[in-house]
């Protein structure tokens, strides 16, 4: 309807500007066609692989970090670690670094398979993508620590992690476009870090955008990461005391 109205307006403008009235009959209507710029073949794999990268990063950093800390508390060895000369932040860093490395290895595997096997295009800057991926991992680590402060066993940690992961899959835009969701559901999805990383990963990989195009999502991730990490670290310290 909008295209038809625009076409009628263009033809009317051409008739007004035509020096000869007889030329009005030769004016042709506009031929409106839709064109998909970044995925012209409409392959779902091009849309899913960038989202799968974010989903893997969130799930593994969140679950592995929560499990590593809860396991120490469950078997009673965390107290033994704390009486050693290492500081609490050193303990946390030692638990985080292996999980970060594992997550990035798995992310790299998905990227390589997507680019070589499924021929998913990567149009952006790989170093920018890796840097912003690390920023997203920082937010997920904060969620992992938060889960570990609430859970007293590994089963509880698994349930709490699922309570975060499942809504993230449904509300972040990983499967369903957020534009088609009700306003209330979109508002709920704004509190999920995966929502912002999907915009970053799909923007860099599929569209080839730079930092300026995703800076709003980056700023939101930074604020969210710092807030949840500070709250989680403080709560964790309180539980240790």
GROMACS .gro file of C-alpha atoms in nm:
model
  241
    1UNK     CA    1   0.000   0.000   0.000
    2UNK     CA    2   0.281   0.239   0.084
    3UNK     CA    3   0.459   0.155  -0.243
    4UNK     CA    4   0.140   0.216  -0.443
    5UNK     CA    5   0.085   0.552  -0.277
    6UNK     CA    6   0.445   0.652  -0.343
    7UNK     CA    7   0.414   0.542  -0.708
    8UNK     CA    8   0.096   0.745  -0.753
    9UNK     CA    9   0.267   1.050  -0.606
   10UNK     CA   10   0.567   1.016  -0.838
   11UNK     CA   11   0.346   0.980  -1.148
   12UNK     CA   12   0.139   1.282  -1.043
   13UNK     CA   13   0.455   1.487  -1.001
   14UNK     CA   14   0.576   1.377  -1.346
   15UNK     CA   15   0.243   1.477  -1.503
   16UNK     CA   16   0.265   1.822  -1.346
   17UNK     CA   17   0.618   1.872  -1.477
   18UNK     CA   18   0.548   1.728  -1.826
   19UNK     CA   19   0.549   2.004  -2.090
   20UNK     CA   20   0.307   1.811  -2.309
   21UNK     CA   21  -0.013   1.662  -2.176
   22UNK     CA   22   0.008   1.382  -2.431
   23UNK     CA   23   0.316   1.242  -2.260
   24UNK     CA   24   0.116   1.160  -1.947
   25UNK     CA   25  -0.018   0.844  -2.107
   26UNK     CA   26   0.333   0.716  -2.171
   27UNK     CA   27   0.441   0.745  -1.807
   28UNK     CA   28   0.511   0.404  -1.657
   29UNK     CA   29   0.440   0.310  -1.294
   30UNK     CA   30   0.733   0.235  -1.070
   31UNK     CA   31   0.850  -0.125  -1.055
   32UNK     CA   32   0.895  -0.192  -0.682
   33UNK     CA   33   1.111  -0.492  -0.594
   34UNK     CA   34   1.244  -0.617  -0.262
   35UNK     CA   35   1.612  -0.700  -0.235
   36UNK     CA   36   1.787  -0.861   0.062
   37UNK     CA   37   2.122  -0.686   0.093
   38UNK     CA   38   2.323  -0.909   0.327
   39UNK     CA   39   2.169  -1.253   0.275
   40UNK     CA   40   2.021  -1.251  -0.076
   41UNK     CA   41   1.974  -1.629  -0.085
   42UNK     CA   42   1.787  -1.621   0.249
   43UNK     CA   43   1.999  -1.902   0.392
   44UNK     CA   44   1.912  -1.963   0.756
   45UNK     CA   45   2.267  -2.080   0.831
   46UNK     CA   46   2.399  -1.729   0.759
   47UNK     CA   47   2.164  -1.599   1.025
   48UNK     CA   48   2.219  -1.879   1.278
   49UNK     CA   49   2.598  -1.916   1.289
   50UNK     CA   50   2.671  -1.566   1.428
   51UNK     CA   51   2.403  -1.625   1.692
   52UNK     CA   52   2.537  -1.970   1.771
   53UNK     CA   53   2.876  -1.817   1.848
   54UNK     CA   54   2.721  -1.593   2.113
   55UNK     CA   55   2.510  -1.875   2.254
   56UNK     CA   56   2.815  -2.100   2.298
   57UNK     CA   57   3.017  -1.824   2.464
   58UNK     CA   58   2.738  -1.746   2.709
   59UNK     CA   59   2.649  -2.103   2.794
   60UNK     CA   60   2.999  -2.232   2.851
   61UNK     CA   61   3.136  -1.938   3.044
   62UNK     CA   62   2.827  -1.921   3.263
   63UNK     CA   63   2.792  -2.293   3.335
   64UNK     CA   64   3.159  -2.382   3.365
   65UNK     CA   65   3.238  -2.090   3.596
   66UNK     CA   66   2.940  -2.160   3.820
   67UNK     CA   67   3.018  -2.531   3.834
   68UNK     CA   68   3.386  -2.480   3.911
   69UNK     CA   69   3.315  -2.265   4.216
   70UNK     CA   70   3.013  -2.460   4.340
   71UNK     CA   71   3.209  -2.786   4.314
   72UNK     CA   72   3.478  -2.648   4.543
   73UNK     CA   73   3.215  -2.538   4.794
   74UNK     CA   74   3.021  -2.865   4.769
   75UNK     CA   75   3.319  -3.089   4.846
   76UNK     CA   76   3.451  -2.851   5.111
   77UNK     CA   77   3.782  -2.764   4.947
   78UNK     CA   78   3.719  -2.392   4.891
   79UNK     CA   79   3.798  -2.321   5.257
   80UNK     CA   80   4.129  -2.502   5.218
   81UNK     CA   81   4.210  -2.290   4.915
   82UNK     CA   82   4.131  -1.969   5.100
   83UNK     CA   83   4.371  -2.044   5.385
   84UNK     CA   84   4.655  -2.071   5.134
   85UNK     CA   85   4.862  -1.760   5.046
   86UNK     CA   86   4.659  -1.698   4.730
   87UNK     CA   87   4.414  -1.409   4.735
   88UNK     CA   88   4.043  -1.452   4.657
   89UNK     CA   89   4.075  -1.265   4.326
   90UNK     CA   90   4.362  -1.494   4.228
   91UNK     CA   91   4.139  -1.793   4.300
   92UNK     CA   92   3.863  -1.644   4.086
   93UNK     CA   93   4.108  -1.566   3.806
   94UNK     CA   94   4.240  -1.922   3.813
   95UNK     CA   95   3.885  -2.055   3.776
   96UNK     CA   96   3.798  -1.816   3.494
   97UNK     CA   97   4.097  -1.835   3.260
   98UNK     CA   98   4.061  -2.205   3.164
   99UNK     CA   99   3.689  -2.156   3.098
  100UNK     CA  100   3.762  -1.854   2.879
  101UNK     CA  101   4.016  -2.050   2.677
  102UNK     CA  102   3.778  -2.344   2.632
  103UNK     CA  103   3.498  -2.113   2.522
  104UNK     CA  104   3.715  -1.935   2.266
  105UNK     CA  105   3.842  -2.266   2.128
  106UNK     CA  106   3.484  -2.385   2.078
  107UNK     CA  107   3.390  -2.050   1.929
  108UNK     CA  108   3.680  -2.077   1.686
  109UNK     CA  109   3.567  -2.426   1.589
  110UNK     CA  110   3.218  -2.301   1.510
  111UNK     CA  111   3.357  -2.011   1.308
  112UNK     CA  112   3.590  -2.233   1.105
  113UNK     CA  113   3.314  -2.484   1.031
  114UNK     CA  114   3.072  -2.206   0.943
  115UNK     CA  115   3.315  -2.034   0.709
  116UNK     CA  116   3.460  -2.345   0.539
  117UNK     CA  117   3.187  -2.609   0.553
  118UNK     CA  118   2.871  -2.397   0.533
  119UNK     CA  119   3.030  -2.103   0.346
  120UNK     CA  120   2.898  -1.841   0.585
  121UNK     CA  121   3.049  -1.504   0.489
  122UNK     CA  122   3.262  -1.306   0.732
  123UNK     CA  123   3.257  -0.950   0.601
  124UNK     CA  124   3.390  -0.760   0.902
  125UNK     CA  125   3.709  -0.717   1.103
  126UNK     CA  126   3.804  -1.040   1.280
  127UNK     CA  127   4.006  -0.858   1.549
  128UNK     CA  128   3.717  -0.629   1.633
  129UNK     CA  129   3.494  -0.933   1.655
  130UNK     CA  130   3.731  -1.113   1.892
  131UNK     CA  131   3.772  -0.806   2.112
  132UNK     CA  132   3.398  -0.756   2.148
  133UNK     CA  133   3.353  -1.130   2.204
  134UNK     CA  134   3.586  -1.105   2.502
  135UNK     CA  135   3.373  -0.818   2.632
  136UNK     CA  136   3.066  -1.040   2.609
  137UNK     CA  137   3.253  -1.321   2.788
  138UNK     CA  138   3.321  -1.077   3.072
  139UNK     CA  139   2.946  -1.027   3.117
  140UNK     CA  140   2.879  -1.401   3.108
  141UNK     CA  141   3.149  -1.463   3.367
  142UNK     CA  142   2.975  -1.220   3.597
  143UNK     CA  143   2.653  -1.417   3.555
  144UNK     CA  144   2.845  -1.737   3.631
  145UNK     CA  145   2.980  -1.596   3.955
  146UNK     CA  146   2.632  -1.474   4.045
  147UNK     CA  147   2.492  -1.823   3.995
  148UNK     CA  148   2.769  -1.967   4.210
  149UNK     CA  149   2.680  -1.731   4.495
  150UNK     CA  150   2.318  -1.852   4.493
  151UNK     CA  151   2.369  -2.224   4.441
  152UNK     CA  152   2.486  -2.465   4.710
  153UNK     CA  153   2.514  -2.770   4.483
  154UNK     CA  154   2.588  -2.846   4.121
  155UNK     CA  155   2.226  -2.942   4.056
  156UNK     CA  156   2.110  -2.602   4.178
  157UNK     CA  157   2.375  -2.435   3.963
  158UNK     CA  158   2.249  -2.624   3.657
  159UNK     CA  159   1.889  -2.522   3.722
  160UNK     CA  160   1.980  -2.159   3.778
  161UNK     CA  161   2.194  -2.157   3.464
  162UNK     CA  162   1.904  -2.299   3.263
  163UNK     CA  163   1.683  -2.028   3.410
  164UNK     CA  164   1.913  -1.774   3.244
  165UNK     CA  165   2.003  -1.959   2.923
  166UNK     CA  166   1.654  -2.062   2.810
  167UNK     CA  167   1.501  -1.710   2.825
  168UNK     CA  168   1.812  -1.581   2.650
  169UNK     CA  169   1.753  -1.819   2.358
  170UNK     CA  170   1.387  -1.719   2.326
  171UNK     CA  171   1.400  -1.344   2.395
  172UNK     CA  172   1.736  -1.230   2.258
  173UNK     CA  173   1.646  -1.266   1.890
  174UNK     CA  174   1.852  -1.581   1.838
  175UNK     CA  175   1.554  -1.773   1.694
  176UNK     CA  176   1.267  -1.524   1.665
  177UNK     CA  177   1.308  -1.164   1.542
  178UNK     CA  178   1.262  -0.920   1.828
  179UNK     CA  179   1.070  -0.679   1.605
  180UNK     CA  180   0.781  -0.930   1.592
  181UNK     CA  181   0.765  -0.968   1.970
  182UNK     CA  182   0.527  -0.775   2.197
  183UNK     CA  183   0.670  -0.461   2.352
  184UNK     CA  184   0.674  -0.615   2.699
  185UNK     CA  185   0.874  -0.914   2.575
  186UNK     CA  186   1.117  -0.686   2.394
  187UNK     CA  187   1.163  -0.491   2.717
  188UNK     CA  188   1.243  -0.814   2.902
  189UNK     CA  189   1.497  -0.906   2.635
  190UNK     CA  190   1.682  -0.581   2.696
  191UNK     CA  191   1.812  -0.726   3.025
  192UNK     CA  192   1.982  -1.017   2.846
  193UNK     CA  193   2.344  -0.958   2.734
  194UNK     CA  194   2.306  -1.203   2.446
  195UNK     CA  195   2.059  -0.959   2.288
  196UNK     CA  196   2.333  -0.702   2.239
  197UNK     CA  197   2.602  -0.947   2.133
  198UNK     CA  198   2.377  -1.086   1.860
  199UNK     CA  199   2.357  -0.738   1.712
  200UNK     CA  200   2.735  -0.715   1.728
  201UNK     CA  201   2.812  -1.059   1.584
  202UNK     CA  202   2.556  -1.042   1.305
  203UNK     CA  203   2.653  -0.685   1.226
  204UNK     CA  204   3.025  -0.761   1.197
  205UNK     CA  205   3.001  -1.104   1.033
  206UNK     CA  206   2.709  -1.054   0.796
  207UNK     CA  207   2.705  -0.680   0.728
  208UNK     CA  208   3.073  -0.600   0.778
  209UNK     CA  209   3.001  -0.298   0.998
  210UNK     CA  210   3.261  -0.121   1.210
  211UNK     CA  211   3.270  -0.015   1.572
  212UNK     CA  212   3.064   0.299   1.513
  213UNK     CA  213   2.761   0.095   1.403
  214UNK     CA  214   2.758  -0.126   1.714
  215UNK     CA  215   2.883   0.118   1.975
  216UNK     CA  216   2.543   0.143   2.146
  217UNK     CA  217   2.539  -0.233   2.204
  218UNK     CA  218   2.903  -0.222   2.318
  219UNK     CA  219   2.833   0.050   2.575
  220UNK     CA  220   2.535  -0.144   2.708
  221UNK     CA  221   2.745  -0.460   2.738
  222UNK     CA  222   3.016  -0.268   2.927
  223UNK     CA  223   2.764  -0.125   3.173
  224UNK     CA  224   2.592  -0.459   3.220
  225UNK     CA  225   2.921  -0.645   3.260
  226UNK     CA  226   3.062  -0.407   3.518
  227UNK     CA  227   2.737  -0.401   3.717
  228UNK     CA  228   2.676  -0.775   3.729
  229UNK     CA  229   3.044  -0.853   3.791
  230UNK     CA  230   3.065  -0.606   4.080
  231UNK     CA  231   2.744  -0.737   4.239
  232UNK     CA  232   2.849  -1.098   4.191
  233UNK     CA  233   3.201  -1.045   4.327
  234UNK     CA  234   3.066  -0.862   4.631
  235UNK     CA  235   2.807  -1.131   4.699
  236UNK     CA  236   3.069  -1.401   4.653
  237UNK     CA  237   3.297  -1.228   4.901
  238UNK     CA  238   3.011  -1.207   5.150
  239UNK     CA  239   2.941  -1.579   5.113
  240UNK     CA  240   3.307  -1.657   5.173
  241UNK     CA  241   3.311  -1.448   5.491
   0.00000   0.00000   0.00000
